Coordinates of C-alpha atoms in Angstrom, one line a residue:
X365 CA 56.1 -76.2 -82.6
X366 CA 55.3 -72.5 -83.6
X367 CA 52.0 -71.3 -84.2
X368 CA 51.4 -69.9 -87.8
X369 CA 48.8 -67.0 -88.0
X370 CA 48.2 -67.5 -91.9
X371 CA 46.4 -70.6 -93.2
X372 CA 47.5 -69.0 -96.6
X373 CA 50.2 -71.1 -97.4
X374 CA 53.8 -70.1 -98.2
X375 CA 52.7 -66.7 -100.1
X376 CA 50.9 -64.3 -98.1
X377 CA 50.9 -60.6 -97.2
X378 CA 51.3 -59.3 -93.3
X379 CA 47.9 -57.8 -94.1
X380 CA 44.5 -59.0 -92.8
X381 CA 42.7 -61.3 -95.4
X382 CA 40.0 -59.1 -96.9
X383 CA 38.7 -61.9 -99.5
X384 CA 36.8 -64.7 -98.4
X385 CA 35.2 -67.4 -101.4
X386 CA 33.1 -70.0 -101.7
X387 CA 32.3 -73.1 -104.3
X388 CA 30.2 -76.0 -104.1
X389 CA 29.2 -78.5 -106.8
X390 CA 25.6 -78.2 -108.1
X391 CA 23.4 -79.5 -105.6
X392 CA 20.2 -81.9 -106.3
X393 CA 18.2 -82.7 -102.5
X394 CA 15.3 -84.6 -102.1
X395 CA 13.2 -88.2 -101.6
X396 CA 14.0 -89.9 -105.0
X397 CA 16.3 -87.4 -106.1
X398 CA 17.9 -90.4 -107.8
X399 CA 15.8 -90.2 -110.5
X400 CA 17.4 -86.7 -111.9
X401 CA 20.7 -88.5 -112.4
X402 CA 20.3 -88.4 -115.6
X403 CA 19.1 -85.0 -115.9
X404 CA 22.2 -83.9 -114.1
X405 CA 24.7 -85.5 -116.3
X406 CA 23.4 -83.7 -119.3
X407 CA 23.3 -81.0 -117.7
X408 CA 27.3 -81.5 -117.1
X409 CA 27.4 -81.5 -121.1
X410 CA 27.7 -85.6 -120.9
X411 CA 25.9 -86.8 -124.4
X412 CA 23.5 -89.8 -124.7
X413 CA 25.5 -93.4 -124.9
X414 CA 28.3 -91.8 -123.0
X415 CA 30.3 -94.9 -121.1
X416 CA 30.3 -94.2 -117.6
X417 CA 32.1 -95.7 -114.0
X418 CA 29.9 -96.2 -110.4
X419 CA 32.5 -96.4 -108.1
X420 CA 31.1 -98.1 -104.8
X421 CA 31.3 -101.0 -102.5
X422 CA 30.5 -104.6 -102.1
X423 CA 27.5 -103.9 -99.3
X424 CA 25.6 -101.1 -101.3
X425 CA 26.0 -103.7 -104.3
X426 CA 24.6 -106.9 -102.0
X427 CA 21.8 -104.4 -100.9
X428 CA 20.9 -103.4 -104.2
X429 CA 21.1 -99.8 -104.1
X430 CA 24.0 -99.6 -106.7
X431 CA 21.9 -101.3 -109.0
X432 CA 18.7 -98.5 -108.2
X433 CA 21.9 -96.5 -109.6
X434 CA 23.0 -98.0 -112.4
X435 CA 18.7 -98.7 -113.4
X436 CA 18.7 -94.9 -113.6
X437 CA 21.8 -94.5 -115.7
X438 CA 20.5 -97.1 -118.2
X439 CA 17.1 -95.9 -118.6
X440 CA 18.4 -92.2 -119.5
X441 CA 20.4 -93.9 -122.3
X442 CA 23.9 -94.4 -120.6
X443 CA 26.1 -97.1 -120.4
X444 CA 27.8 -97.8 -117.3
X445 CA 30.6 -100.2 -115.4
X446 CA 30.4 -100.9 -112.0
X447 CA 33.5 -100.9 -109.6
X448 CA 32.7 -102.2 -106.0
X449 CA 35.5 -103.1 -104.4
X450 CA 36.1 -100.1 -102.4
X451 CA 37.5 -100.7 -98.8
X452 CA 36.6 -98.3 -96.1
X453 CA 39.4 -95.4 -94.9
X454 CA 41.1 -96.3 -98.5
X455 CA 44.4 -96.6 -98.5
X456 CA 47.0 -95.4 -101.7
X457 CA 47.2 -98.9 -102.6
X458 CA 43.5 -98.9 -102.9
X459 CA 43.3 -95.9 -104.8
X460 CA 46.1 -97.6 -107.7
X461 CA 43.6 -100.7 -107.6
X462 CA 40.8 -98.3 -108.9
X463 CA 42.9 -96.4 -111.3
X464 CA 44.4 -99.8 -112.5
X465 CA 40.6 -100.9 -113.0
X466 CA 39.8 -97.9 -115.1
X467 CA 42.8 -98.1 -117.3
X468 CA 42.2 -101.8 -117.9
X469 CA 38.6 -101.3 -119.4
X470 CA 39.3 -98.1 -121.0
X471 CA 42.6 -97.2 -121.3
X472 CA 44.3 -93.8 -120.2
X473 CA 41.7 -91.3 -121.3
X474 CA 39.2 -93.3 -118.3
X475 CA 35.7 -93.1 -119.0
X476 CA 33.1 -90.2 -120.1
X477 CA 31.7 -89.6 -116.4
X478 CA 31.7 -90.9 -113.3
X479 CA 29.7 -91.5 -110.2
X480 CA 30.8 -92.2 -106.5
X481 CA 28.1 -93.7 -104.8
X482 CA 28.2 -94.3 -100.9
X483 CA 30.0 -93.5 -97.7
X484 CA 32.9 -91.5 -97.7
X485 CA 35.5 -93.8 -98.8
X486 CA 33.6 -94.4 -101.8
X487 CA 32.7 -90.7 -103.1
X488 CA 36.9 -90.3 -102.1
X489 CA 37.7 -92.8 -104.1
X490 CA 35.9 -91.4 -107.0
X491 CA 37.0 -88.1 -106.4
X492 CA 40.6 -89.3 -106.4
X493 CA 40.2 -91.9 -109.0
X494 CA 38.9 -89.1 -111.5
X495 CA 41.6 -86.5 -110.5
X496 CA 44.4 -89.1 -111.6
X497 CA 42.7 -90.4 -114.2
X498 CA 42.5 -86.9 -115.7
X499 CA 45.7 -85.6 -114.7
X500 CA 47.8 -88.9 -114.9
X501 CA 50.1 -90.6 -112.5
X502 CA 49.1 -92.4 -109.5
X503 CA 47.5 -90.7 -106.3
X504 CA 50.6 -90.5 -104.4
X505 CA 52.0 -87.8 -107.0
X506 CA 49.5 -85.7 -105.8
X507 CA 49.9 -85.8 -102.2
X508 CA 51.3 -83.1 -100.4
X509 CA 55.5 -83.3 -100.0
X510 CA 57.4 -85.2 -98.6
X511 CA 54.9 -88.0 -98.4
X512 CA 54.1 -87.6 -102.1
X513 CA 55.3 -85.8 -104.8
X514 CA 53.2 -82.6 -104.2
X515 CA 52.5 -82.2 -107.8
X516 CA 50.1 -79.7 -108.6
X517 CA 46.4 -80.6 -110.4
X518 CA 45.1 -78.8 -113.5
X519 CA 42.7 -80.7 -115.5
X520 CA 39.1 -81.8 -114.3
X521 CA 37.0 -82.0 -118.0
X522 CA 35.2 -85.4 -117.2
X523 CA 32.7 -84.8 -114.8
X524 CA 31.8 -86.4 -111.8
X525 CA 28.7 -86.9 -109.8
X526 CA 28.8 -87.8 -105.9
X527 CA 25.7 -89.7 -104.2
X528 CA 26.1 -90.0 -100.5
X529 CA 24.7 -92.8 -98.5
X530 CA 25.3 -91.7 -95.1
X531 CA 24.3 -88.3 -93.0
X532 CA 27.9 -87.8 -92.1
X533 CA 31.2 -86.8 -94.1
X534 CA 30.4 -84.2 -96.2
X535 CA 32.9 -85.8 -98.9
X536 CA 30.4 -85.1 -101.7
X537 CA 31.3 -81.2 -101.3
X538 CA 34.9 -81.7 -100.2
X539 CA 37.5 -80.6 -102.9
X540 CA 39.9 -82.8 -100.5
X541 CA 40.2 -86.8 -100.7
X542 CA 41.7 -88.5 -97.7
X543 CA 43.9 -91.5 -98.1
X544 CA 46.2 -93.4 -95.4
X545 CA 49.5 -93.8 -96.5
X546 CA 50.1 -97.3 -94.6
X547 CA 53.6 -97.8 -95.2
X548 CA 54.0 -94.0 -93.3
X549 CA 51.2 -94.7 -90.8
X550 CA 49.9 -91.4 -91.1
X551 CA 46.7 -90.2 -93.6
X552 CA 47.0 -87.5 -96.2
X553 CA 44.7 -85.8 -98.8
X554 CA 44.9 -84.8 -102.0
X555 CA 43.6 -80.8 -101.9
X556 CA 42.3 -79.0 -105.1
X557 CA 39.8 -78.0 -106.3
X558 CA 39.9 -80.3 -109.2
X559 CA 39.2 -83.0 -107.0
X560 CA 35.6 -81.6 -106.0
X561 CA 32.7 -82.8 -107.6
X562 CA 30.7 -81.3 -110.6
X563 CA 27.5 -82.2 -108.7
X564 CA 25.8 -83.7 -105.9
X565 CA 23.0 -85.6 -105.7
X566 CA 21.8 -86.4 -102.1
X567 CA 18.2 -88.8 -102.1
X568 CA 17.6 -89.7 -98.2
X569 CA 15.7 -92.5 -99.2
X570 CA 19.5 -94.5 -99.5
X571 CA 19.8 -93.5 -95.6
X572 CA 17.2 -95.3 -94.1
X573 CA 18.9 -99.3 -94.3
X574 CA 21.7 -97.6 -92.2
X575 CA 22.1 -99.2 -89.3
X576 CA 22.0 -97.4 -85.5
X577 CA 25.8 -97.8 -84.8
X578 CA 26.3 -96.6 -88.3
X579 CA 23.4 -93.8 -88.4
X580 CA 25.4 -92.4 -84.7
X581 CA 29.2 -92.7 -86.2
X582 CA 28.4 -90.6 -89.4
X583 CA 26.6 -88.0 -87.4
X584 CA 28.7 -87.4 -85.0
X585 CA 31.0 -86.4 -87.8
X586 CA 28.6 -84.1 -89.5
X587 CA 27.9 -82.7 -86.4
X588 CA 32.0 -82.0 -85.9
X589 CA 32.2 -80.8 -89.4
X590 CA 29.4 -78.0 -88.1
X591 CA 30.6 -77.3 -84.9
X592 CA 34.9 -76.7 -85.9
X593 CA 33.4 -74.7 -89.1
X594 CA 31.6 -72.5 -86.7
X595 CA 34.4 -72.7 -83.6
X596 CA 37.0 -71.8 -86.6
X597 CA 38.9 -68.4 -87.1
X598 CA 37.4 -65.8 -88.9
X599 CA 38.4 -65.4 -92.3
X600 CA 39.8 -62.1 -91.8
X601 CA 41.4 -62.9 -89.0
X602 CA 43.9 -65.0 -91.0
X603 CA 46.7 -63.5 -93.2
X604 CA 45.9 -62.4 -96.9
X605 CA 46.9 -64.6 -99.7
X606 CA 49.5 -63.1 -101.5
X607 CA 47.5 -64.8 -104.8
X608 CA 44.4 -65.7 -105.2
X609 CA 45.1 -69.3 -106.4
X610 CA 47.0 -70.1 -103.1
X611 CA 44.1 -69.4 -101.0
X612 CA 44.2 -72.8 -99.0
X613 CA 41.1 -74.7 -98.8
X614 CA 40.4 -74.3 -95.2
X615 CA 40.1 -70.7 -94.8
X616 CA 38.3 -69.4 -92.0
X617 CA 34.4 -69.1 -91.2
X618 CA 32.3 -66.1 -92.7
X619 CA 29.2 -64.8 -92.4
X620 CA 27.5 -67.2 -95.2
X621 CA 29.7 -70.5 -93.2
X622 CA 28.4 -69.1 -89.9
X623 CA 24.5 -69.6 -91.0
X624 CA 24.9 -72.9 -92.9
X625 CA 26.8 -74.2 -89.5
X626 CA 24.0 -73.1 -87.1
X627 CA 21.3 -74.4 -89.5
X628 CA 23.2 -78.0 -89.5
X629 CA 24.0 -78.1 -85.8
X630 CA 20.2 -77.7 -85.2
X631 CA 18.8 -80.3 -87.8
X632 CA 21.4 -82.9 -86.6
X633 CA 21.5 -82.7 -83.0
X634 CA 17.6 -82.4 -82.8
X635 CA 17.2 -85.5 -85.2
X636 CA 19.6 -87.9 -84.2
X637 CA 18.2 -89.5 -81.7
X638 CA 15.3 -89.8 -83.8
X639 CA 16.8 -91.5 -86.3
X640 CA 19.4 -94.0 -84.3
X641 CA 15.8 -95.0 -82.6
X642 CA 13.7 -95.5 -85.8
X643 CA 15.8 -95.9 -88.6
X644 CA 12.8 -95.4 -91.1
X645 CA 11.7 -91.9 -90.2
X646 CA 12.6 -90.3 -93.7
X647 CA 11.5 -87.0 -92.5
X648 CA 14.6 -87.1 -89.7
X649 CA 16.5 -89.0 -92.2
X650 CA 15.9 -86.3 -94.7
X651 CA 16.4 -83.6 -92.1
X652 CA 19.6 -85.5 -91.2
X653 CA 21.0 -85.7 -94.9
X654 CA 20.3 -81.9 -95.1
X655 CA 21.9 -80.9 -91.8
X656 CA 25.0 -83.3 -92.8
X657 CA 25.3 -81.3 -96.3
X658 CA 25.0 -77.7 -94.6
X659 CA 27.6 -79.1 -92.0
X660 CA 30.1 -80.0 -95.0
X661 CA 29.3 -76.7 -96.6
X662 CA 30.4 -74.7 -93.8
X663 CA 33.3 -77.1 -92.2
X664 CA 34.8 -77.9 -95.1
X665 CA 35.0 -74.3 -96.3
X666 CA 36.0 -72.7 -93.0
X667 CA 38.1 -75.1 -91.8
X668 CA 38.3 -78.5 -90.2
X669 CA 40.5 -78.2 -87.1
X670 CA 42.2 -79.4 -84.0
X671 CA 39.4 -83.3 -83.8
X672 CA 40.4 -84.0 -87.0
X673 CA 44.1 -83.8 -86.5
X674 CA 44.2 -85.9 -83.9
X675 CA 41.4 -88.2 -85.6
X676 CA 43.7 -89.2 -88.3
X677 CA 46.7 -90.7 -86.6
X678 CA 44.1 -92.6 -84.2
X679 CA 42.0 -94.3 -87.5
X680 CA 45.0 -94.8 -89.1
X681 CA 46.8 -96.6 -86.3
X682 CA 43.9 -98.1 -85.0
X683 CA 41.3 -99.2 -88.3
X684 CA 38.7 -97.1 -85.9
X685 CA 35.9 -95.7 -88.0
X686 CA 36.0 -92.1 -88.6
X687 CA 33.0 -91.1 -87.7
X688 CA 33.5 -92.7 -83.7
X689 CA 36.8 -91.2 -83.8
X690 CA 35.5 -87.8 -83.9
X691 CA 32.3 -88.6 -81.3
X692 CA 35.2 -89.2 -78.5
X693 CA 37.6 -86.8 -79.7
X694 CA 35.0 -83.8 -80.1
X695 CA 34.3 -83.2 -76.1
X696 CA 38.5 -83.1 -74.9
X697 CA 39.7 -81.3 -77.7
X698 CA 36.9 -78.5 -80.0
X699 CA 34.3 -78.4 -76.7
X700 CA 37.2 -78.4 -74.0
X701 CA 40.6 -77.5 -75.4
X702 CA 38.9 -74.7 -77.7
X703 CA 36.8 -73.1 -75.5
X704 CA 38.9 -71.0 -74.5
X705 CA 39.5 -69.4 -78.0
X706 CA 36.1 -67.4 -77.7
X707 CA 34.2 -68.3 -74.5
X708 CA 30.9 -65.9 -75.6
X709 CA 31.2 -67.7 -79.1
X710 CA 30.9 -71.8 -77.3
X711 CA 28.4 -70.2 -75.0
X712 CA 26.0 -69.9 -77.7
X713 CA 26.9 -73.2 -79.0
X714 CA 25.8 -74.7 -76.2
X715 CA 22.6 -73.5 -76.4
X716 CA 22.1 -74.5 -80.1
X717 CA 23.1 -78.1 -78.7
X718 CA 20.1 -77.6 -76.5
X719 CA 22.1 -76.7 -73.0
X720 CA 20.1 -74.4 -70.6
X721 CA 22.5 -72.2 -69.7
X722 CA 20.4 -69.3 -67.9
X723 CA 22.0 -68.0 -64.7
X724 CA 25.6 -69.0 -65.6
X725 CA 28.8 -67.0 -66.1
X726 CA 29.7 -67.2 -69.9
X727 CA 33.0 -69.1 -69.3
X728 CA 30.6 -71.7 -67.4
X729 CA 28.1 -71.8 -70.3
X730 CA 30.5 -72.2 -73.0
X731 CA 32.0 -75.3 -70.9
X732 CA 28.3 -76.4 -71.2
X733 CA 28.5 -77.5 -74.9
X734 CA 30.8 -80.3 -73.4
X735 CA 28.4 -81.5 -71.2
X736 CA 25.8 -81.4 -73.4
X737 CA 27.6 -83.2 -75.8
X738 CA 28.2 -85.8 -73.8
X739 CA 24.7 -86.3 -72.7
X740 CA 23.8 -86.5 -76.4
X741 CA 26.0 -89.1 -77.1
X742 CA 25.1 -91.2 -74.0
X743 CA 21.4 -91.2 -75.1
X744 CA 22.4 -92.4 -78.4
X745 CA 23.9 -95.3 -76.7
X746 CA 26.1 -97.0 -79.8
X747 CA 29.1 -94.7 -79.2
X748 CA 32.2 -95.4 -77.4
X749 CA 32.9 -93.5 -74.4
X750 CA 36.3 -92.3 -74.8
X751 CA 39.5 -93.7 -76.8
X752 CA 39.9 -96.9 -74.2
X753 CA 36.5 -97.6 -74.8
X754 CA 36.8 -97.4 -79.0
X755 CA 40.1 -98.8 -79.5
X756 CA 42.2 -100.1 -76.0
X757 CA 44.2 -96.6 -76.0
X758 CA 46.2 -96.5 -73.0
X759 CA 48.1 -93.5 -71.5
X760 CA 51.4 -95.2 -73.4
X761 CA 50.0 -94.6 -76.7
X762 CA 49.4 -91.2 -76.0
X763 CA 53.3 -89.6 -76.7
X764 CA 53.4 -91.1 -80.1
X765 CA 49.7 -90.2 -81.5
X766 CA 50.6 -86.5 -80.1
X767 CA 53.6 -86.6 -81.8
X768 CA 52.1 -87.6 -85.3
X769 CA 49.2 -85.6 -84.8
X770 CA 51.5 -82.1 -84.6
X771 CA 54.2 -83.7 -87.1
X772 CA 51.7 -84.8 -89.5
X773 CA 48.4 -82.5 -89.3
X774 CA 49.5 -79.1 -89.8
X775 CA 47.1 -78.4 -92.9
X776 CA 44.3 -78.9 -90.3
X777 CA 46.6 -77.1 -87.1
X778 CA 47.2 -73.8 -88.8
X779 CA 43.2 -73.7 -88.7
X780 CA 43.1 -74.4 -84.9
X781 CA 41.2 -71.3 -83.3
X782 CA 43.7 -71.9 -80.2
X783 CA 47.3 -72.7 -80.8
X784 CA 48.5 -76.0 -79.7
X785 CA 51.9 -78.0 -78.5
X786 CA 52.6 -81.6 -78.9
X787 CA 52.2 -81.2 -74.9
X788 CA 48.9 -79.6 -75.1
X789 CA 47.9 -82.7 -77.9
X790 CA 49.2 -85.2 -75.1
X791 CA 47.0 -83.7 -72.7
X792 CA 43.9 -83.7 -74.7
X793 CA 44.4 -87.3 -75.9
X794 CA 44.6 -88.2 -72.2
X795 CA 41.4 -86.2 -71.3
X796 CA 40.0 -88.0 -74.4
X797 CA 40.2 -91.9 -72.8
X798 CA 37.1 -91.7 -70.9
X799 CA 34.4 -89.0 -71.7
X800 CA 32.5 -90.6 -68.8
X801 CA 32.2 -93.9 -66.7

């Protein structure tokens, strides 16, 4: 496999990128933040008795938060459908059933706004659903070639709002939306930034009937989103885009990604175990929600990289959740494998994960974040302890998941600080089994 320098995509310059950018969706934060969804969508130009979708799932339905939701829609003078039949890691097929829902009640144009509302698989889902909506088609149309048709979006007038109910996958300031493809085993997104979101509204008060296992599996992914974003290249390190427009998502770390990861890694790995031990702490909860949005700002702009490559053949093979993918996949391959990349650079990590590394040689320090890893993870005690442990991988397995992580996951490769082999994948998978005994 060769190692591409650029992220930029097929048309680039042999110069050093000198341009770095940043977008988000409008951002509401808060305890009962809830209550300016209403607010928000006319301030997204939606008029009173608009018609709008919550797309969301079965549980957040049964536990009565989708109806806090829709409550709040109502009483701001909207009219609203409800859609909860989301499944978790959706697939294609799932995504059709959505757009098949939509088209049913309200023909091609969709509806005047929508709303995801949930974990990550439902704010994808929405993201997704509104993208095709708008753009027509189905979703695999817009997946990259030669899994889909690679077609490219261009319209995103109907705005949508994102409401995350879990500390963890950043999907509410993504502009990606990751689907499996089951038929191809492997998972794809569609990239634009027509599929991001107009606005996010993030109320931590939705957190708190998360349960331990769950609280852990969603951090853990936050916590990777913070930690690749600030392990990542440098944006200038990367090749320039020979057009703006074909700047890739993922496009290195910069000084404004560097301060939103450091200001996530400390919220979430000094609340965690806070949270995963008393669920109903809405100050960690709230710190928690925050630290997973900065996390998300600064991973999904810089650059996801070599975990969640590998994490995408293993969920999609295995039905493993995301979030528990990344917790055993994190110490092997960004806190081992990477290290190397910029030893002084994981040093520091380490001590922002809480390591006291006074006295030790830089190289030893930066293998430090590892270990303290680890330990965090052990006192949480709801993770797996390595691949065996989450899903019965066995040292057979390994050959094929390496093979479809470097056949399958280049988008998130080319962003790898450290290039990497199919061998080297092989390698880490098998240092990945058991993160301890």
């Amino acid at each position: 496999m060769s190692y591409d320098r650029s992220v930029s995509a097929p048309e680039h310059t042999m110069e050093p990128e000198t341009v770095w950018h940043l977008q988000m969706p409008q951002i509401r934060f808060g305890r009962n933040a809830v209550g300016e969804l209403g607010y928000q969508l006319r301030d997204l130009g939606v008029a009173e008795n608009a018609h709008g979708l919550v797309i969301t799932d079965q549980n957040l339905t049964d536990l009565g938060h989708a109806e806090r939701v829709t409550d709040e829609l109502h009483d701001a003078g909207f009219e609203t459908d409800t859609y909860d039949d989301v499944e978790r890691e959706p697939s294609i097929a799932d995504i059709d059933d959505c757009l098949s829902f939509v088209r049913d009640e309200q023909g091609e144009g969709g509806y005047d706004f929508y709303v995801g509302f949930g974990g990550g698989s439902c704010m994808d889902t929405a993201k997704a659903t509104r993208a095709v909506i708008e753009n027509g088609g189905g979703a695999l149309d817009y997946v990259a070639e030669p899994t889909g048709e690679g077609e490219t979006l261009t319209e995103s007038n109907v705005p949508l709002i994102l409401m995350p109910t879990t500390a963890g996958t950043g999907a509410e300031t993504s502009p990606v939306a990751i689907l499996s493809v089951e038929e191809k085993e492997v998972k794809e997104g569609i990239s634009s930034n027509h599929v991001r979101a107009d606005a996010a509204v993030l109320d931590p008060t939705f957190t708190t009937t998360l349960p331990p296992d769950i609280t852990a599996k969603t951090a853990m992914d936050a916590l990777g989103h913070a930690i690749e974003g600030y392990t990542t290249h440098e944006f200038d390190s990367l090749l320039h885009a020979g057009d703006p427009a074909s700047r890739p998502t993922y496009a290195g770390r910069t000084p404004v990604t560097n301060q939103f990861s450091e200001a996530a890694i400390d919220l979430l790995s000094s609340n965690v175990r806070q949270v995963v031990n008393n669920g109903d702490d809405i100050e960690a909860r709230s710190a928690m929600l925050q630290g997973a949005l900065f996390g998300a700002i600064a991973g999904l702009t810089a650059g996801a990289t070599l975990c969640h490559a590998m994490a995408y053949p293993v969920g999609n093979s295995y039905h493993t959740f995301h979030g528990e993918t990344i917790a055993v996949l994190t110490p092997a391959s960004t806190l081992g494998y990477n290290a190397a990349s910029n030893p002084e650079r994981f040093a520091r990590l380490a001590e922002m994960l809480g390591a006291d590394t006074s006295g030790m040689s830089t190289r030893d320090a930066a293998m430090e974040a590892k270990s303290e890893y680890i330990r965090l993870q052990r006192d949480l005690n709801v993770l797996p302890s390595g691949l065996a442990d989450l899903a019965g991988i066995t040292e057979d397995d390994l050959n094929w998941l390496a093979e479809q992580t470097t056949e399958t996951q280049q988008r998130l490769l080319r962003t790898n600080p450290r290039p990497v082999t199919t061998e080297d994948v092989h390698d880490i998978f098998a240092d990945a089994l058991h993160n301890w005994e």
